[in-house]
CSV table of C-alpha atoms in Angstrom, one decimal:
chain,number,residue,atom,x,y,z
A,122,MET,CA,-36.8,-2.3,20.9
A,123,ASN,CA,-36.0,-5.4,19.0
A,124,ASN,CA,-32.8,-7.4,19.5
A,125,PHE,CA,-30.0,-6.5,17.1
A,126,GLU,CA,-26.3,-7.1,16.4
A,127,TYR,CA,-23.7,-4.4,16.5
A,128,LYS,CA,-20.7,-4.6,14.1
A,129,GLN,CA,-17.9,-2.0,13.6
A,130,ALA,CA,-16.6,-1.6,10.0
A,131,SER,CA,-12.9,-1.0,9.4
A,132,ASP,CA,-13.3,0.5,5.9
A,133,THR,CA,-15.9,1.2,3.3
A,134,LYS,CA,-15.7,-2.2,1.6
A,135,ASP,CA,-16.0,-3.9,5.0
A,136,ALA,CA,-19.1,-1.8,5.8
A,137,ILE,CA,-20.7,-2.7,2.4
A,138,ASN,CA,-20.0,-6.4,2.9
A,139,LEU,CA,-21.3,-6.3,6.5
A,140,ILE,CA,-24.6,-4.6,5.5
A,141,HIS,CA,-25.3,-7.4,3.0
A,142,GLN,CA,-24.9,-10.2,5.6
A,143,GLN,CA,-28.4,-9.5,7.0
A,144,GLU,CA,-31.4,-8.2,5.1
A,145,LYS,CA,-32.5,-5.6,7.7
A,146,SER,CA,-29.0,-4.1,8.5
A,147,LYS,CA,-28.5,-0.4,8.8
A,148,PHE,CA,-25.4,1.8,8.7
A,149,LEU,CA,-24.9,3.7,11.9
A,150,ALA,CA,-23.2,7.2,12.0
A,151,GLY,CA,-24.8,9.8,14.3
A,152,GLY,CA,-28.1,7.8,14.5
A,153,THR,CA,-30.1,10.9,15.3
A,154,ASN,CA,-32.9,10.1,12.8
A,155,LEU,CA,-32.5,6.3,13.1
A,156,ILE,CA,-33.4,6.3,16.8
A,157,ASP,CA,-36.5,8.3,16.0
A,158,LEU,CA,-37.6,5.8,13.4
A,159,TRP,CA,-36.8,2.9,15.7
A,160,LYS,CA,-38.7,4.4,18.6
A,161,TYR,CA,-41.8,4.7,16.4
A,162,ASN,CA,-41.4,1.1,15.1
A,163,ILE,CA,-40.9,2.4,11.5
A,164,THR,CA,-37.6,0.6,11.2
A,165,ASN,CA,-36.5,-2.5,13.1
A,166,PRO,CA,-32.9,-3.3,12.1
A,167,THR,CA,-31.5,-6.7,13.0
A,168,SER,CA,-27.9,-5.4,12.7
A,169,LEU,CA,-26.2,-2.0,13.0
A,170,VAL,CA,-22.9,-1.5,11.0
A,171,ASP,CA,-21.0,1.3,12.8
A,172,ILE,CA,-19.1,3.4,10.2
A,173,ASN,CA,-17.8,6.1,12.6
A,174,HIS,CA,-14.3,4.7,12.6
A,175,ILE,CA,-13.7,4.8,8.8
A,176,ALA,CA,-11.1,7.5,8.2
A,177,GLU,CA,-12.2,8.2,4.6
A,178,LEU,CA,-15.7,9.3,5.9
A,179,SER,CA,-14.3,11.7,8.5
A,180,GLU,CA,-12.4,14.3,6.6
A,181,ILE,CA,-12.8,17.6,4.8
A,182,LYS,CA,-10.2,18.2,2.1
A,183,ALA,CA,-9.5,20.5,-0.8
A,184,LEU,CA,-10.0,19.1,-4.3
A,185,PRO,CA,-7.7,19.7,-7.3
A,186,ASP,CA,-10.3,21.7,-9.1
A,187,GLY,CA,-10.6,24.2,-6.2
A,188,GLY,CA,-13.7,22.6,-4.6
A,189,VAL,CA,-13.9,20.9,-1.3
A,190,ARG,CA,-14.8,17.3,-0.3
A,191,LEU,CA,-17.0,16.8,2.8
A,192,GLY,CA,-16.7,13.3,4.4
A,193,ALA,CA,-20.1,11.7,4.9
A,194,GLY,CA,-19.2,10.9,8.5
A,195,PHE,CA,-18.0,14.4,9.4
A,196,LYS,CA,-20.4,15.9,11.9
A,197,ASN,CA,-22.8,18.8,11.0
A,198,ALA,CA,-21.5,21.2,13.7
A,199,ASP,CA,-17.8,20.5,12.8
A,200,THR,CA,-18.7,21.2,9.1
A,201,ALA,CA,-20.5,24.4,9.8
A,202,TYR,CA,-17.7,25.8,12.0
A,203,HIS,CA,-14.8,24.5,9.8
A,204,PRO,CA,-12.7,27.5,8.6
A,205,ILE,CA,-12.8,26.4,4.9
A,206,ILE,CA,-16.6,26.1,5.0
A,207,GLU,CA,-17.1,29.4,6.8
A,208,GLN,CA,-14.9,31.2,4.4
A,209,GLN,CA,-15.6,29.5,1.1
A,210,TYR,CA,-19.2,28.3,1.6
A,211,PRO,CA,-20.8,30.6,4.1
A,212,LEU,CA,-24.3,29.8,2.8
A,213,LEU,CA,-23.8,26.1,3.7
A,214,SER,CA,-22.5,27.1,7.2
A,215,ARG,CA,-25.6,29.2,7.9
A,216,ALA,CA,-28.0,26.6,6.6
A,217,ILE,CA,-26.5,23.9,8.8
A,218,LEU,CA,-26.7,26.1,11.9
A,219,ALA,CA,-30.4,26.8,11.2
A,220,GLY,CA,-31.2,23.2,11.7
A,221,ALA,CA,-32.1,21.1,14.7
A,222,SER,CA,-30.4,21.9,18.0
A,223,ALA,CA,-26.7,22.2,19.0
A,224,GLN,CA,-26.7,18.8,20.6
A,225,ILE,CA,-28.1,17.1,17.5
A,226,ARG,CA,-25.8,19.0,15.1
A,227,ASN,CA,-22.9,17.7,17.3
A,228,MET,CA,-23.9,14.1,16.6
A,229,ALA,CA,-25.6,14.2,13.1
A,230,SER,CA,-23.4,13.3,10.2
A,231,ASN,CA,-23.3,14.9,6.7
A,232,GLY,CA,-24.3,11.7,5.0
A,233,GLY,CA,-27.1,11.1,7.5
A,234,ASN,CA,-28.4,14.6,6.9
A,235,LEU,CA,-29.1,13.7,3.3
A,236,LEU,CA,-31.0,10.5,4.3
A,237,GLN,CA,-33.4,12.1,6.8
A,238,ARG,CA,-37.0,10.9,6.5
A,239,THR,CA,-40.0,13.2,6.5
A,240,ARG,CA,-41.4,14.5,9.8
A,241,CYS,CA,-45.0,14.1,8.6
A,242,TYR,CA,-47.1,13.2,11.7
A,243,TYR,CA,-49.1,10.6,9.8
A,244,PHE,CA,-45.8,8.8,8.8
A,245,TYR,CA,-44.9,8.5,12.5
A,246,ASP,CA,-48.3,7.3,13.6
A,247,PRO,CA,-48.6,3.5,13.1
A,248,GLU,CA,-52.4,3.7,13.8
A,249,VAL,CA,-53.1,5.4,10.5
A,250,PRO,CA,-52.3,4.5,6.9
A,251,CYS,CA,-49.3,6.0,5.1
A,252,ASN,CA,-48.0,5.3,1.6
A,253,LYS,CA,-44.4,6.1,2.8
A,254,ARG,CA,-44.6,3.3,5.4
A,255,ILE,CA,-46.9,0.9,3.6
A,256,PRO,CA,-47.2,1.6,-0.2
A,257,GLY,CA,-50.8,1.5,-1.3
A,258,SER,CA,-52.3,2.0,2.1
A,259,GLY,CA,-53.3,5.7,1.5
A,260,CYS,CA,-52.3,9.3,2.4
A,261,PRO,CA,-54.5,10.7,5.2
A,262,ALA,CA,-52.6,14.0,5.1
A,263,LYS,CA,-54.3,15.1,1.8
A,264,LEU,CA,-57.6,15.5,3.6
A,265,GLY,CA,-56.3,15.7,7.1
A,266,TYR,CA,-54.3,18.3,9.0
A,267,ASN,CA,-51.6,19.2,6.4
A,268,ARG,CA,-50.2,22.5,7.7
A,269,ILE,CA,-46.6,21.4,7.3
A,270,HIS,CA,-47.0,19.6,4.0
A,271,ALA,CA,-45.9,20.1,0.5
A,272,ILE,CA,-47.2,22.6,-2.1
A,273,LEU,CA,-44.9,21.6,-5.0
A,274,GLY,CA,-44.1,18.2,-6.6
A,275,THR,CA,-46.8,16.3,-4.8
A,276,SER,CA,-48.5,13.2,-6.1
A,277,GLU,CA,-51.8,11.4,-5.4
A,278,GLN,CA,-49.7,9.1,-3.2
A,279,CYS,CA,-47.9,11.6,-1.0
A,280,ILE,CA,-47.7,15.2,0.1
A,281,ALA,CA,-44.8,14.9,2.6
A,282,VAL,CA,-41.9,17.3,2.7
A,283,PHE,CA,-38.2,16.7,3.1
A,284,PRO,CA,-36.9,18.3,6.4
A,285,SER,CA,-33.2,19.1,5.9
A,286,ASP,CA,-31.7,22.6,6.0
A,287,MET,CA,-28.2,21.6,5.0
A,288,CYS,CA,-29.5,20.0,1.8
A,289,ILE,CA,-31.2,23.2,0.6
A,290,ALA,CA,-27.9,24.9,0.6
A,291,LEU,CA,-26.2,21.9,-1.1
A,292,ALA,CA,-28.9,22.0,-3.8
A,293,ALA,CA,-28.2,25.7,-4.4
A,294,LEU,CA,-24.4,25.0,-4.6
A,295,ASP,CA,-24.8,22.2,-7.1
A,296,ALA,CA,-23.0,19.7,-4.9
A,297,LEU,CA,-22.2,16.1,-6.0
A,298,VAL,CA,-22.8,13.0,-3.9
A,299,ASN,CA,-20.2,10.2,-4.0
A,300,VAL,CA,-21.5,6.7,-3.1
A,301,GLU,CA,-20.1,3.2,-3.1
A,302,GLY,CA,-22.0,-0.1,-3.1
A,303,PRO,CA,-21.8,-3.7,-4.3
A,304,GLU,CA,-21.6,-2.6,-7.9
A,305,GLY,CA,-18.8,-0.1,-7.3
A,306,LYS,CA,-18.5,3.6,-7.0
A,307,ARG,CA,-20.6,6.3,-8.7
A,308,THR,CA,-21.3,10.1,-8.4
A,309,ILE,CA,-24.8,11.5,-8.3
A,310,ASN,CA,-25.7,15.1,-9.1
A,311,PHE,CA,-27.4,16.6,-6.0
A,312,ALA,CA,-30.5,17.5,-8.1
A,313,ASP,CA,-30.9,13.8,-8.9
A,314,PHE,CA,-30.2,12.4,-5.4
A,315,HIS,CA,-33.6,13.0,-3.8
A,316,ARG,CA,-36.9,11.9,-5.4
A,317,LEU,CA,-40.3,13.3,-5.8
A,318,PRO,CA,-43.0,10.9,-4.4
A,319,ASP,CA,-44.7,10.0,-7.7
A,320,ASP,CA,-46.2,6.5,-7.2
A,321,ARG,CA,-43.3,5.3,-4.9
A,322,PRO,CA,-43.3,7.7,-1.9
A,323,ASP,CA,-41.6,5.0,0.1
A,324,LEU,CA,-38.4,5.8,-1.8
A,325,ASP,CA,-36.8,9.0,-0.7
A,326,ASN,CA,-33.7,9.0,-2.8
A,327,THR,CA,-31.9,7.3,-5.7
A,328,LEU,CA,-29.5,5.1,-3.7
A,329,LYS,CA,-29.4,1.5,-4.7
A,330,PRO,CA,-29.6,-1.2,-2.0
A,331,GLY,CA,-26.4,-1.5,0.0
A,332,GLU,CA,-24.9,1.8,-1.2
A,333,LEU,CA,-23.1,4.0,1.3
A,334,ILE,CA,-22.6,7.8,0.9
A,335,ILE,CA,-18.8,8.3,1.0
A,336,SER,CA,-18.6,12.1,0.5
A,337,ILE,CA,-20.1,15.3,-0.8
A,338,ASP,CA,-18.2,17.4,-3.3
A,339,LEU,CA,-18.7,21.2,-3.3
A,340,PRO,CA,-17.7,23.1,-6.5
A,341,GLU,CA,-15.1,25.8,-6.4
A,342,LYS,CA,-17.8,28.5,-6.7
A,343,GLY,CA,-19.1,29.1,-3.2
A,344,PHE,CA,-20.9,32.5,-3.6
A,345,THR,CA,-19.0,34.2,-0.7
A,346,THR,CA,-20.2,37.7,-1.3
A,347,ASN,CA,-24.0,37.6,-1.9
A,348,TYR,CA,-25.9,34.8,-0.1
A,349,SER,CA,-28.6,34.3,2.5
A,350,TYR,CA,-30.5,31.4,4.1
A,351,LEU,CA,-33.9,32.2,5.5
A,352,LYS,CA,-35.8,29.7,7.6
A,353,LEU,CA,-39.4,30.5,8.5
A,354,ARG,CA,-40.8,28.2,11.3
A,355,ASP,CA,-43.2,28.2,14.2
A,356,ARG,CA,-40.4,28.9,16.8
A,357,HIS,CA,-36.9,30.1,16.6
A,358,SER,CA,-35.0,27.0,17.4
A,359,TYR,CA,-35.4,23.2,17.1
A,360,ALA,CA,-38.2,23.4,14.6
A,361,PHE,CA,-38.5,22.3,11.0
A,362,ALA,CA,-39.1,24.8,8.3
A,363,LEU,CA,-42.5,25.8,7.1
A,364,VAL,CA,-40.6,27.5,4.2
A,365,SER,CA,-36.9,28.0,3.8
A,366,VAL,CA,-34.9,29.6,1.0
A,367,ALA,CA,-31.3,29.5,0.1
A,368,THR,CA,-30.2,32.3,-2.2
A,369,ALA,CA,-26.7,32.6,-3.8
A,370,MET,CA,-25.8,35.4,-6.2
A,371,GLU,CA,-23.0,36.7,-8.3
A,372,LEU,CA,-23.4,40.4,-9.1
A,373,ASP,CA,-21.9,42.9,-11.5
A,374,GLY,CA,-22.9,46.1,-9.8
A,375,ASP,CA,-26.7,45.7,-9.4
A,376,THR,CA,-26.9,43.2,-12.3
A,377,ILE,CA,-27.3,39.5,-11.6
A,378,LYS,CA,-24.6,37.4,-13.4
A,379,ASP,CA,-25.5,34.1,-11.7
A,380,ILE,CA,-28.1,33.1,-9.2
A,381,ARG,CA,-29.3,30.0,-7.4
A,382,ILE,CA,-32.6,29.8,-5.4
A,383,ALA,CA,-33.5,26.6,-3.5
A,384,LEU,CA,-36.5,26.1,-1.4
A,385,GLY,CA,-37.1,23.8,1.6
A,386,GLY,CA,-40.3,22.9,3.5
A,387,VAL,CA,-42.3,22.9,0.3
A,388,ALA,CA,-41.6,19.6,-1.5
A,389,HIS,CA,-40.4,16.0,-1.2
A,390,LYS,CA,-36.9,17.2,-2.1
A,391,PRO,CA,-35.0,20.5,-2.2
A,392,TRP,CA,-36.8,22.6,-4.9
A,393,ARG,CA,-35.1,24.7,-7.6
A,394,SER,CA,-36.5,26.3,-10.8
A,395,LYS,CA,-34.1,26.8,-13.7
A,396,GLU,CA,-36.7,28.9,-15.4
A,397,ALA,CA,-36.8,31.3,-12.6
A,398,GLU,CA,-33.0,31.5,-12.3
A,399,ASP,CA,-32.6,32.0,-16.0
A,400,PHE,CA,-35.2,34.8,-15.9
A,401,LEU,CA,-33.1,36.7,-13.3
A,402,ILE,CA,-29.8,36.5,-15.0
A,403,GLY,CA,-28.9,39.9,-16.6
A,404,LYS,CA,-31.6,41.7,-14.6
A,405,ASN,CA,-31.3,44.0,-11.6
A,406,ALA,CA,-31.5,42.4,-8.1
A,407,SER,CA,-34.7,44.2,-7.2
A,408,ALA,CA,-37.9,43.2,-5.3
A,409,GLU,CA,-39.9,43.4,-8.5
A,410,ASN,CA,-37.7,40.9,-10.3
A,411,PHE,CA,-37.5,38.6,-7.3
A,412,SER,CA,-41.3,38.7,-7.2
A,413,THR,CA,-41.6,37.7,-10.9
A,414,ALA,CA,-39.1,34.9,-10.3
A,415,ALA,CA,-41.1,33.7,-7.2
A,416,ASP,CA,-44.2,33.5,-9.4
A,417,LEU,CA,-42.3,31.3,-11.8
A,418,ILE,CA,-41.1,29.0,-9.0
A,419,LEU,CA,-44.5,28.7,-7.5
A,420,LYS,CA,-46.6,28.6,-10.7
A,421,ASP,CA,-47.6,25.0,-10.1
A,422,ALA,CA,-47.9,25.3,-6.3
A,423,LYS,CA,-51.0,23.7,-4.8
A,424,GLY,CA,-52.3,23.8,-1.2
A,425,PHE,CA,-54.4,21.2,0.5
A,426,GLY,CA,-56.3,23.4,2.9
A,427,HIS,CA,-54.4,23.9,6.1
A,428,ASN,CA,-51.2,24.6,4.1
A,429,ASP,CA,-52.6,27.1,1.6
A,430,PHE,CA,-50.8,29.9,3.4
A,431,LYS,CA,-47.5,28.4,2.3
A,432,ILE,CA,-47.9,29.7,-1.2
A,433,LYS,CA,-48.0,33.3,-0.2
A,434,LEU,CA,-45.4,32.7,2.5
A,435,ALA,CA,-43.0,31.2,0.0
A,436,LYS,CA,-43.3,34.1,-2.4
A,437,LYS,CA,-42.6,36.6,0.4
A,438,ALA,CA,-39.7,34.5,1.6
A,439,ILE,CA,-38.1,34.3,-1.9
A,440,ILE,CA,-38.3,38.1,-2.3
A,441,ARG,CA,-37.1,38.9,1.2
A,442,ASN,CA,-34.2,36.4,1.0
A,443,GLY,CA,-33.1,37.8,-2.4
A,444,LEU,CA,-32.8,41.2,-0.9
A,445,MET,CA,-31.1,39.9,2.2
A,446,ALA,CA,-28.5,38.2,0.0
A,447,LEU,CA,-27.4,41.7,-1.2
A,448,ASN,CA,-26.0,42.4,2.3
A,449,PRO,CA,-25.2,39.2,4.1
A,450,ASP,CA,-23.5,40.9,7.0
A,451,THR,CA,-26.7,42.9,8.0
A,452,GLN,CA,-29.0,39.9,8.2
A,453,LEU,CA,-31.2,39.1,11.2
A,454,PRO,CA,-29.4,38.8,14.5
A,455,GLY,CA,-28.9,35.1,15.4
A,456,ALA,CA,-28.9,33.9,11.8
A,457,LYS,CA,-25.4,32.6,12.4
A,458,PRO,CA,-24.7,31.7,16.0
A,459,SER,CA,-21.2,32.0,17.3
A,460,ALA,CA,-19.2,28.9,18.1
């Protein structure tokens, strides 16, 4: 591990100023992904700016419009088990608890969850080229072992996937991300926060240099009656999704009034299709209609050999999760562990 300086920020402005004092500085919250990247020599910060003692980042509070603000420094586990989140945003609670392990959820921060980097094995192997590590060096995953890789939104430069569970629920809920940097404060729609790889796969999101995530705003509508998060993976715990689906619905009898469907494990960012959601509004919540919506979501899906199975798996997951959302209380045992 390289030598580094450790600095503790007193407030957000102090943190932003400290991060600019050295070119290779990094913010430190839970550090769960940072340590992984450091161990594999993907990042080598010369300075860590500890933001864990900034009060503004460590709170959950109600907003005047009926929504809720999640502090970026608030821990994943504390968020999932918070009474407001459990009651008003149960989809988010279930998605968080599907991710990582209890120990990691206890340490990982909400802001850090948004900033996770891909778990592509080629990205973590310094002996092979990778456009996310070194732009222009190549993407061996395209012709290599690509079982965990993307089927949607890929480019010639990269087929990596974004690993978060929490973010799939946040995408379905139409969250907002509040950030602050040298140029001041701004709010980013969640759909615009993460990027597709295009010709710059080294850029995972739309943050500007030196910007810090301050909080995440959830809208008033939390879909408390009909919702489900389904994560399909190689083992039940501590595994990233091959395919995950967050479904949130508002029903009038059997008729869909509003619906959100977000997919994880299939693209470089959480994936939604407005075309598919618009198709379902006004229709019955049936397997047949969910199947048609799945075809719309996956119409441009492309496998790369080892991950071809993901296309069929994603379709079945979308249908199954739509039906599971009709009866959230009868979902699979263990979907929401007790505290």
